[in-house]
Coordinates of C-alpha atoms in Angstrom, one line a residue:
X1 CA -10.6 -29.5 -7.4
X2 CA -7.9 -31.5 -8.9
X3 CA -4.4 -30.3 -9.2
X4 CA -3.8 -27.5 -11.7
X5 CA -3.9 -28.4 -15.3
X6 CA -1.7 -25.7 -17.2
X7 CA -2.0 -25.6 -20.4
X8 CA 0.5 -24.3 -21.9
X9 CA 4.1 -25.5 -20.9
X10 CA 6.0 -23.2 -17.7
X11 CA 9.3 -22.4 -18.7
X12 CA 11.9 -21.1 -16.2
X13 CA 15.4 -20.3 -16.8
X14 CA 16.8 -23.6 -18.0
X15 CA 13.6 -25.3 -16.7
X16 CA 10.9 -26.6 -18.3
X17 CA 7.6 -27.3 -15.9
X18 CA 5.2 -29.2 -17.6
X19 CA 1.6 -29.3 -17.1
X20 CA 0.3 -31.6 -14.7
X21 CA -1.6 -34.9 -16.3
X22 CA -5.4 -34.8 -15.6
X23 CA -5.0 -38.2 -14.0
X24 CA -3.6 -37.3 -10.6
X25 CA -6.4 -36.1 -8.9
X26 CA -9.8 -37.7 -9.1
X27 CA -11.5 -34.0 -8.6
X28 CA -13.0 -32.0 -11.1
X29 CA -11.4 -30.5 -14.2
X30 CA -12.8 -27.3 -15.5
X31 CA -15.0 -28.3 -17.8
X32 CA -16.4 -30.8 -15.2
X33 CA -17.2 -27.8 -13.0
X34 CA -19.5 -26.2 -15.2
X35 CA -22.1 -29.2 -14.9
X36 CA -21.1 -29.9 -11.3
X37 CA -25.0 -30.2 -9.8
X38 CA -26.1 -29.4 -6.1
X39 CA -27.7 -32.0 -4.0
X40 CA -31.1 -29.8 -5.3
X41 CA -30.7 -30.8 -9.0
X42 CA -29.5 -27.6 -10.4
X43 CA -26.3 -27.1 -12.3
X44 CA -23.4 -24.8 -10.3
X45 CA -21.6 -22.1 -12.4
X46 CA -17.5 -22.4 -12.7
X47 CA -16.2 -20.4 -10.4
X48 CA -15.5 -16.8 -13.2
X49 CA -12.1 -16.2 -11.8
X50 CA -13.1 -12.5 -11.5
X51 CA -15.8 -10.0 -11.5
X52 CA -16.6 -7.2 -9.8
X53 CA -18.6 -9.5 -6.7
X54 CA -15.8 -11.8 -7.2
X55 CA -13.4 -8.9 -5.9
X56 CA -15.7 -7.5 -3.5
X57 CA -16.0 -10.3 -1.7
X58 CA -12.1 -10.9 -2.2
X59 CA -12.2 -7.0 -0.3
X60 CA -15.2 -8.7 2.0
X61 CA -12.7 -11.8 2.9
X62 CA -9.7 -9.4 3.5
X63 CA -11.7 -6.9 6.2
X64 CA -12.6 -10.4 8.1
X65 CA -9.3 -11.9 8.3
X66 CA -8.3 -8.2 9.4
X67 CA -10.5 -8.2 11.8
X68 CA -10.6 -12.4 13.2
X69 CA -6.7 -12.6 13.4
X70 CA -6.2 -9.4 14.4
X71 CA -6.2 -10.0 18.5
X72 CA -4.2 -13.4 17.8
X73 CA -1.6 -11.5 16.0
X74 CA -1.8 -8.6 18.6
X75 CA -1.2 -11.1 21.6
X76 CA 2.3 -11.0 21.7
X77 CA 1.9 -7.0 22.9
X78 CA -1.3 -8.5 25.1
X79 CA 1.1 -10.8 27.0
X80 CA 3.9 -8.2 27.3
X81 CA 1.4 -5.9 29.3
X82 CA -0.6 -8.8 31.0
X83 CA 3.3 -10.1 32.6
X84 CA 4.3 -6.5 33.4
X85 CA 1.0 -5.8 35.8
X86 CA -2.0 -6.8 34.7
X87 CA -1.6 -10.6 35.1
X88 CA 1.9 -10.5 36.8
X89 CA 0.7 -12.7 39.6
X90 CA 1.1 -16.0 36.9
X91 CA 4.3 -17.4 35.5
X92 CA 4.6 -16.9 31.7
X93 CA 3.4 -20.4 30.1
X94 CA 0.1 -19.3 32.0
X95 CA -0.5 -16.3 30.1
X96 CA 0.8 -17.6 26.6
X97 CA -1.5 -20.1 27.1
X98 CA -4.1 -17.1 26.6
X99 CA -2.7 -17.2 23.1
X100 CA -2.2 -20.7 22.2
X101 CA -6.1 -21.8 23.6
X102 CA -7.4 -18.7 21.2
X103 CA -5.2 -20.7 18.3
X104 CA -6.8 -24.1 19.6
X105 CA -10.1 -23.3 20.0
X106 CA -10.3 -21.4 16.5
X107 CA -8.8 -24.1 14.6
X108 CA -10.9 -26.4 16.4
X109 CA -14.3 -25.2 15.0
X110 CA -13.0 -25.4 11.9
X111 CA -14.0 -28.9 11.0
X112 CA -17.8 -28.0 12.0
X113 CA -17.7 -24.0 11.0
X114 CA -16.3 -25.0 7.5
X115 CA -18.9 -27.7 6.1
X116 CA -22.0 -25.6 8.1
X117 CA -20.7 -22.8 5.4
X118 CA -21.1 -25.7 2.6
X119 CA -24.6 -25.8 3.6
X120 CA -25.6 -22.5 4.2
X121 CA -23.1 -20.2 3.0
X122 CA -21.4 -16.7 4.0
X123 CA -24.5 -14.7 4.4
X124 CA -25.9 -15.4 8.2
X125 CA -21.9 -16.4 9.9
X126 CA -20.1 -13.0 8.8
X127 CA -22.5 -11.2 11.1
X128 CA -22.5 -13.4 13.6
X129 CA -18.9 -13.5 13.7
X130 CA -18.6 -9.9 14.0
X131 CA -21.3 -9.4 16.7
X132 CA -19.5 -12.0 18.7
X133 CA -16.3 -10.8 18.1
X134 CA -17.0 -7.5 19.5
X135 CA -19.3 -8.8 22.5
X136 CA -15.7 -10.7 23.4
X137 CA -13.9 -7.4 23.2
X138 CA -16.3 -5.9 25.4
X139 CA -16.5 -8.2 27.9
X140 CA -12.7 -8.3 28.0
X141 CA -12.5 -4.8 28.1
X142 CA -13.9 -5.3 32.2
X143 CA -12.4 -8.0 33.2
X144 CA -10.0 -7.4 36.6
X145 CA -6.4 -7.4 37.3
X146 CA -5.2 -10.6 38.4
X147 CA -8.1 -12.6 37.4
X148 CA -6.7 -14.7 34.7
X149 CA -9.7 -16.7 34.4
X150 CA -11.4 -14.3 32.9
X151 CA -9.1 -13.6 30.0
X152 CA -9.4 -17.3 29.1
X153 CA -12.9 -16.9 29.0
X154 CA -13.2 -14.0 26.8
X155 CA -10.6 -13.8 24.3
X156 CA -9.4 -17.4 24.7
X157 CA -13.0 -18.8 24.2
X158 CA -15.4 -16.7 23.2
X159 CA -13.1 -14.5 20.9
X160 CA -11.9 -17.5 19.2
X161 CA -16.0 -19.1 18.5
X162 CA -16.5 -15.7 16.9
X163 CA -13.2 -16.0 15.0
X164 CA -14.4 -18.9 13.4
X165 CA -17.7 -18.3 12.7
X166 CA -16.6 -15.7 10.0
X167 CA -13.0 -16.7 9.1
X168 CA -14.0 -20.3 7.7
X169 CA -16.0 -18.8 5.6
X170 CA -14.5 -16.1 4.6
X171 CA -11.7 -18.2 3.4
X172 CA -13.7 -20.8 1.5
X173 CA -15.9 -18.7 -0.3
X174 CA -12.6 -17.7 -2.3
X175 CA -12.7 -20.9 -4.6
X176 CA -16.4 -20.3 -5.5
X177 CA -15.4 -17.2 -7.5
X178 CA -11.8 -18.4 -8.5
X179 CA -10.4 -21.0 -9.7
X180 CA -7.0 -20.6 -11.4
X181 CA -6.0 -17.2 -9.1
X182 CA -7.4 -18.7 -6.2
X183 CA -3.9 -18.6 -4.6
X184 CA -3.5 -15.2 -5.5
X185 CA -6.9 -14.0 -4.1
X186 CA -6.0 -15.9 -1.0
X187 CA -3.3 -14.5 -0.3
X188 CA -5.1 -10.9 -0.1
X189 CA -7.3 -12.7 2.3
X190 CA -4.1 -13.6 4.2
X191 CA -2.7 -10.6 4.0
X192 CA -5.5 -9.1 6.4
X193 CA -4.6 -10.6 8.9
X194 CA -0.6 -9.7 8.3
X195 CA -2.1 -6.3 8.1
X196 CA -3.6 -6.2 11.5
X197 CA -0.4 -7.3 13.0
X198 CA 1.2 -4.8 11.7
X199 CA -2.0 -2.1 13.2
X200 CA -3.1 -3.5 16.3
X201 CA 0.4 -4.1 18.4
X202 CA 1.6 -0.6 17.6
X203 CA -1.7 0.6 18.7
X204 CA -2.0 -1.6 21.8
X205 CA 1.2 -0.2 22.8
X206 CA 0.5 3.1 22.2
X207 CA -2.7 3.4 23.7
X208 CA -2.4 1.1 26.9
X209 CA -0.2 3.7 28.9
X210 CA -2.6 6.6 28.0
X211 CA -6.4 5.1 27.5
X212 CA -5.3 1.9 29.8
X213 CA -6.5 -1.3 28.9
X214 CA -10.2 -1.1 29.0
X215 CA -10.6 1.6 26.7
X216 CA -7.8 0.5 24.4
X217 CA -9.7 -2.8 24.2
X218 CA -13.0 -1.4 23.7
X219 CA -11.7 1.3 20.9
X220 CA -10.9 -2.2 19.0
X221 CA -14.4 -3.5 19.7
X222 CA -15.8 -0.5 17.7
X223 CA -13.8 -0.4 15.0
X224 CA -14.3 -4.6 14.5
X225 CA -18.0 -3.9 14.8
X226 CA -18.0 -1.4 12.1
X227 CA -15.5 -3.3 9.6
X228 CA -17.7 -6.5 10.3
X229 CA -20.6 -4.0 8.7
X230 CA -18.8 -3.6 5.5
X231 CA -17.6 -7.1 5.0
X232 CA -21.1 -8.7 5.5
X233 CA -22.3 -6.4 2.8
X234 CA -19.1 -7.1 0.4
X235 CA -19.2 -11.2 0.8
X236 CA -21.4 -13.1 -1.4
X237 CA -21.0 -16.6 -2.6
X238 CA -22.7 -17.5 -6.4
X239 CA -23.3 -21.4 -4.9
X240 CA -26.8 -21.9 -4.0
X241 CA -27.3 -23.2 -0.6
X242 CA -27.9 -26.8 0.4
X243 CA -30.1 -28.5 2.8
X244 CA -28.7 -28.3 6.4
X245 CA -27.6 -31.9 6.8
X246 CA -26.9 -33.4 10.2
X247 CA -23.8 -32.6 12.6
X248 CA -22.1 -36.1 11.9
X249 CA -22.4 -35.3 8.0
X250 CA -20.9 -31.9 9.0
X251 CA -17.4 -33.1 9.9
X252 CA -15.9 -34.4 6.5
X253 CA -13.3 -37.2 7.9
X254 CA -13.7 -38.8 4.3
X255 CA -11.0 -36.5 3.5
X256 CA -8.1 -38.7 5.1
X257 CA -8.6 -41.4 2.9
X258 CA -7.3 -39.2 0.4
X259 CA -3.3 -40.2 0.8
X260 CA -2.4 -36.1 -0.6
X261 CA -4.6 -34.7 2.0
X262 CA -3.0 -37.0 4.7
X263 CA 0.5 -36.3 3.8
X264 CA -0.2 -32.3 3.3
X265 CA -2.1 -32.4 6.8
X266 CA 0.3 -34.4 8.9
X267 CA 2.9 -31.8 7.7
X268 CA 0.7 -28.8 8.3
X269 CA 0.6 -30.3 11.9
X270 CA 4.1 -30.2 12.4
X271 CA 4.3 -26.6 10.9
X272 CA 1.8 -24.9 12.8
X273 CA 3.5 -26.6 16.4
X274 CA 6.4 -24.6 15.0
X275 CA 5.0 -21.6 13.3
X276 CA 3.7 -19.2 15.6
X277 CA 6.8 -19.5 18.1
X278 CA 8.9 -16.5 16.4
X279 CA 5.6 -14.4 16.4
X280 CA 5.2 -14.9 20.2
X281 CA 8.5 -15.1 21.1
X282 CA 10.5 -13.2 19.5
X283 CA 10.1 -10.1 21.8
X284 CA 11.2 -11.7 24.6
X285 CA 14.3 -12.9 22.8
X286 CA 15.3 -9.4 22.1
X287 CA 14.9 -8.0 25.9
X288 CA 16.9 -10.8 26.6
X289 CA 19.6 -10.1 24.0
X290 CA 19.1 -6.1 24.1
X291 CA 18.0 -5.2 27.4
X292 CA 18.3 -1.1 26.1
X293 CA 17.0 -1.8 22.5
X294 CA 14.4 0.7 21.4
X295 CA 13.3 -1.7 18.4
X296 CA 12.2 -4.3 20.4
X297 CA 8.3 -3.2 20.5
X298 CA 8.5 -3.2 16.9
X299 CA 9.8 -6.1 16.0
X300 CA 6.1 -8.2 15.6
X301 CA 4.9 -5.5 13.6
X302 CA 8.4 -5.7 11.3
X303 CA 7.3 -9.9 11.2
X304 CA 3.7 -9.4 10.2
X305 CA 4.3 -6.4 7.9
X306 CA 6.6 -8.4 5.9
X307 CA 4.1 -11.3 5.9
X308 CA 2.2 -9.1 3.6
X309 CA 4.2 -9.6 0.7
X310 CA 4.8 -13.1 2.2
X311 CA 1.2 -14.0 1.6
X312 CA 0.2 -12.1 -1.3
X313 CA 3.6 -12.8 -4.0
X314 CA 3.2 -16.7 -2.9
X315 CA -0.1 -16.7 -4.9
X316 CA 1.6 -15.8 -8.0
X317 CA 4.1 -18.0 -7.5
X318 CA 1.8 -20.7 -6.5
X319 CA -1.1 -20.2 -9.4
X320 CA 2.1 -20.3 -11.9
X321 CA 4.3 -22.7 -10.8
X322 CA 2.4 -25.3 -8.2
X323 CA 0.9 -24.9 -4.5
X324 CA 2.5 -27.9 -3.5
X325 CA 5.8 -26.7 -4.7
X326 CA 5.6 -23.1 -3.3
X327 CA 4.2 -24.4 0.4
X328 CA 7.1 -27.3 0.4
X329 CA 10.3 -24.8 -0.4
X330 CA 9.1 -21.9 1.6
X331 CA 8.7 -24.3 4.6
X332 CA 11.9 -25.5 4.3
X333 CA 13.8 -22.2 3.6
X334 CA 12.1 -20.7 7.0
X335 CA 13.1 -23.9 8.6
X336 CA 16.5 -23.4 7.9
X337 CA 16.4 -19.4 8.8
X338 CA 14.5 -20.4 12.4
X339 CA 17.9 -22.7 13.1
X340 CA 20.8 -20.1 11.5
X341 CA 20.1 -16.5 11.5
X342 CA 17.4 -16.8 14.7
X343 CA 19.6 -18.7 16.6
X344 CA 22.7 -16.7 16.0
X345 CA 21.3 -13.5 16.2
X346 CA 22.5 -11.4 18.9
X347 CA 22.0 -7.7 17.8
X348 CA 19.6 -5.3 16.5
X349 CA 20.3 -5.9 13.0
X350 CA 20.6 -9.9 12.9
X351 CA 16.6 -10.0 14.7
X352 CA 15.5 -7.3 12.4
X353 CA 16.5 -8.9 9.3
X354 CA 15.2 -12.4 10.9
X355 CA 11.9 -10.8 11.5
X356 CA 11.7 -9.3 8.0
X357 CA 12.9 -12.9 6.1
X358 CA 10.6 -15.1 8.4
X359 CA 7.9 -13.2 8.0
X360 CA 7.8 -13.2 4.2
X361 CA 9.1 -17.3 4.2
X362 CA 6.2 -18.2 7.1
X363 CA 3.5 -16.2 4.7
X364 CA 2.3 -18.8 2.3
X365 CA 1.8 -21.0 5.1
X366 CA -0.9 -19.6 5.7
X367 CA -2.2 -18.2 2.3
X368 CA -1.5 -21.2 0.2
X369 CA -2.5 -23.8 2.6
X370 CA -6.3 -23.6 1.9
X371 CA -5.7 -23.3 -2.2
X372 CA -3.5 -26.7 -1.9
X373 CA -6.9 -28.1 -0.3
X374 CA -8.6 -26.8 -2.6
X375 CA -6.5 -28.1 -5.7
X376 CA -7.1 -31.4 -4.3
X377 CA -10.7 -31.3 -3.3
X378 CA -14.2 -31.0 -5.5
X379 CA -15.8 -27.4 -4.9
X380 CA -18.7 -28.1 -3.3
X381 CA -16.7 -29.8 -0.5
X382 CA -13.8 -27.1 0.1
X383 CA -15.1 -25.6 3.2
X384 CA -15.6 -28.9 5.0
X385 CA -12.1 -30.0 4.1
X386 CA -10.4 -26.5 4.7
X387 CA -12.3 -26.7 8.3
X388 CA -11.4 -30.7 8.8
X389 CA -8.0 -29.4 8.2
X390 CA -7.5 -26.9 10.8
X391 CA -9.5 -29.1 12.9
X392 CA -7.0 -31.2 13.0
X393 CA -4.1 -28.7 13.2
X394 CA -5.7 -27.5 16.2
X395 CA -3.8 -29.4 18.5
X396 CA -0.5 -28.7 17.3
X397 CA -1.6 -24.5 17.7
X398 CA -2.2 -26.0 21.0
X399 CA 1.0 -27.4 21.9
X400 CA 3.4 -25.1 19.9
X401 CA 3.7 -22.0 22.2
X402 CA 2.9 -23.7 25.5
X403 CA 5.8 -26.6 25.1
X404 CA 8.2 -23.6 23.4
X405 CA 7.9 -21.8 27.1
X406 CA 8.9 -24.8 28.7
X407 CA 12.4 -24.1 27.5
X408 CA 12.7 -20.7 28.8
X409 CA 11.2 -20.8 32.0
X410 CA 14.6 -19.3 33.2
X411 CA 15.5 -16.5 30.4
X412 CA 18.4 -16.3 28.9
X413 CA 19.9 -16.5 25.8
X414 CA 20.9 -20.4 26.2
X415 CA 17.2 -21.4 26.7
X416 CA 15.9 -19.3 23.9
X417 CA 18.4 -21.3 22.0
X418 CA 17.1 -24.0 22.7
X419 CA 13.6 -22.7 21.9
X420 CA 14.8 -22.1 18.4
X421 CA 16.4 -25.3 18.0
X422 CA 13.0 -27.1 19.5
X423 CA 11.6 -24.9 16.7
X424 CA 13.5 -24.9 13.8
X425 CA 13.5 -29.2 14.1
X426 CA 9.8 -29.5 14.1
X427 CA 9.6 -26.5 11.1
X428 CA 12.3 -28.7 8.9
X429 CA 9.9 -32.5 9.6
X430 CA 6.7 -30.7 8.7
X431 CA 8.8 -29.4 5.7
X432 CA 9.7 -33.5 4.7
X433 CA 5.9 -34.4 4.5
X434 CA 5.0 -31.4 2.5
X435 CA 7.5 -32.6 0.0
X436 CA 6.5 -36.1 0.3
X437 CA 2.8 -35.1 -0.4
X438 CA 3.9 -33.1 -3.5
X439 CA 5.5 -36.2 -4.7
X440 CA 2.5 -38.2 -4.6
X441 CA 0.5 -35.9 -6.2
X442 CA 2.9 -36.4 -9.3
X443 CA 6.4 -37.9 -9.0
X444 CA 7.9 -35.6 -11.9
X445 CA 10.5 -33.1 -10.0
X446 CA 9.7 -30.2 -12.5
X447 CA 5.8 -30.1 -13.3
X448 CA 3.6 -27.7 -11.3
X449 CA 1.8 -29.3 -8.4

């Protein structure tokens, strides 16, 4: 849908933000959306921007992203027990790679898992997600020491299919009920998964030495089955369905020839090599710096906790005073953080507050990535986009963690430096072409985009 329209004039401090013309996007204004029609002739309903199913499935979205994120959030502690015994026969960028593949090969389906949710909608993929999800756990729950094939098959590649198959949709089923909060409900679907990063490593770590790992990872597989139950009774999408078109149909590469989306997605890229580098990494960075310290297990569950706030405030922020705008200065805020207070930090303190800063700045990121798509996009396309979009980023999830261990294949704290640096660098370019895209979707410095 086309960038917001606010209608009455934003006024902050000594500020004015004006509403943005009707004339920069070419998608639908509200009024528009109430006679949108589906391929089948009948007329779709504007999304109600609230409602009891509208919540539920808001509750629905939140359970999934819990539950689909919540191993890839979790991986930091997974690596940390698969290089102290379980895996310790392989050098480090071997078992990151676990981590970064699971990143790939999720954002990879997005593409084809997002427009097959156009089509069909939420009701058949949450369940499949969840059944495969927990089949994944299971199966990694009896793999064998020192047979790191195994891990790549199970919660590098089948984890991440199952991942997507209810994620995707989970996310873009958001705009169907909302429209001018859709920010703000996104970031509760966000915040899921912040939520299980704040849960699963503190449980990993606290159930590996007494359950060991294949009971640990099997008490995860029952709780995602049962969660997976509630959340494909709570989704439900008001949009009728469409006929299944074919798979080339699927995959909506129309989207680059829009020059917002191209801008927006060629900074995402960049972001997402950089993003999830602290969230991996920064555990190593304090046994390095703090041999002794006793905060250093907690310090992922510090990040992700604060990315709770980090992904829900955004939305207000974002619904109020522009997507664009809110995506553009968080990026570059973090960016700068990664390359000060990360590099300089040397005690407890400095990583703590790091940890707590970056994880509210890397926040809406995530949350208020898919509402800027959807400002830009008409609503019966928004899952093919959202999943076109990831698709693409899927390389640069890819590349980020893998090319980050290069630096430190000897730790110390020079190489994590130059970790950070390598990080903070490609943070600060993605950071240009957001602000370029926001400038194209309206050149006025103080309007809400």
């Amino acid at each position: 849908m086309a960038a917001v329209t606010i209608n009455d004039t934003i006024v902050s401090g000594n500020h004015t933000f004006e509403p943005l013309d009707k004339e920069t996007s070419d998608a639908e204004s509200p009024s528009q959306l109430s006679r949108v029609e589906s391929p089948v002739g009948r007329v779709l309903p504007s999304p109600p921007d609230g409602g009891r199913d509208a919540w539920l499935t808001v509750l629905g979205s939140t359970i999934v992203s819990f539950c689909a994120f919540g191993c890839i959030n979790a991986f930091g502690q997974f690596a940390d027990f698969y290089s102290k015994g379980y895996l310790d026969n392989y050098a480090i960028t071997l078992i990151t790679m676990i981590g970064a593949v699971q990143v790939f090969i999720l954002y990879l389906m997005g593409g084809f898992i997002g427009a097959l949710f156009d089509a069909i909608g939420p009701r058949y993929l949450i369940p499949a997600s969840g059944i495969t999800i927990s089949f994944s756990l299971f199966m990694l729950s009896i793999t064998k020491p020192q047979q790191i094939w195994q891990q790549y098959l199970t919660q590098s590649v089948l984890y991440s299919i199952g991942a997507a198959l209810g994620f995707y949709p989970a996310v873009s089923v958001i705009p169907h009920w909302f429209r001018k909060r859709a920010a703000f409900a996104m970031g509760f679907v966000y915040a899921g998964s912040g939520v299980s990063g704040i849960i699963l490593p503190i449980m990993l770590n606290r159930l590996f030495p007494i359950l060991g790992f294949g009971w640990t990872v099997r008490i995860v597989a029952f709780m995602v089955l049962g969660l997976y139950a509630i959340a494909s009774l709570l989704i439900k999408s008001p949009r009728p369905r469409k006929p299944m078109p074919n798979l080339l149909t699927l995959l909506d590469f129309a989207a680059f020839l829009d020059l917002r989306f191209t801008l927006f997605a060629i900074g995402a890229w960049f972001n997402i090599v950089a993003v999830f580098n602290p969230y991996f990494y920064i555990g190593a960075y304090s046994t390095v710096v703090n041999p002794d310290s006793r905060v250093t297990p907690y310090l992922l569950a510090i990040m992700c906790g604060c990315s709770i706030p980090g992904r829900i405030v955004p939305g207000l922020i974002a619904d109020k005073f522009g997507r664009f705008n809110t995506v553009a200065v968080a990026s570059t805020i973090s960016s700068i953080f990664i390359l000060s207070l990360w590099y300089l930090s040397t005690s407890e303190a400095s990583l703590i507050a790091f940890a707590c800063l970056y994880g509210i700045l890397s926040g809406p990121f995530f949350a208020v990535m898919p509402a800027c798509v959807a400002q830009i996009t008409p609503i019966e396309r928004i899952g093919g986009r959202i999943g076109i979009l990831l698709t693409f980023l899927s390389t640069g999830a890819l590349l980020g963690s893998p090319v980050g261990g290069v630096f430190i294949r000897t730790e110390s704290v020079e190489n994590f430096q130059h970790l950070v640096l390598f990080t903070g660098v490609i943070s600060l370019v993605g950071s240009f072409f957001f602000i370029v895209a926001r400038f194209v979707c309206d050149k006025r410095l103080l309007v809400a985009v």
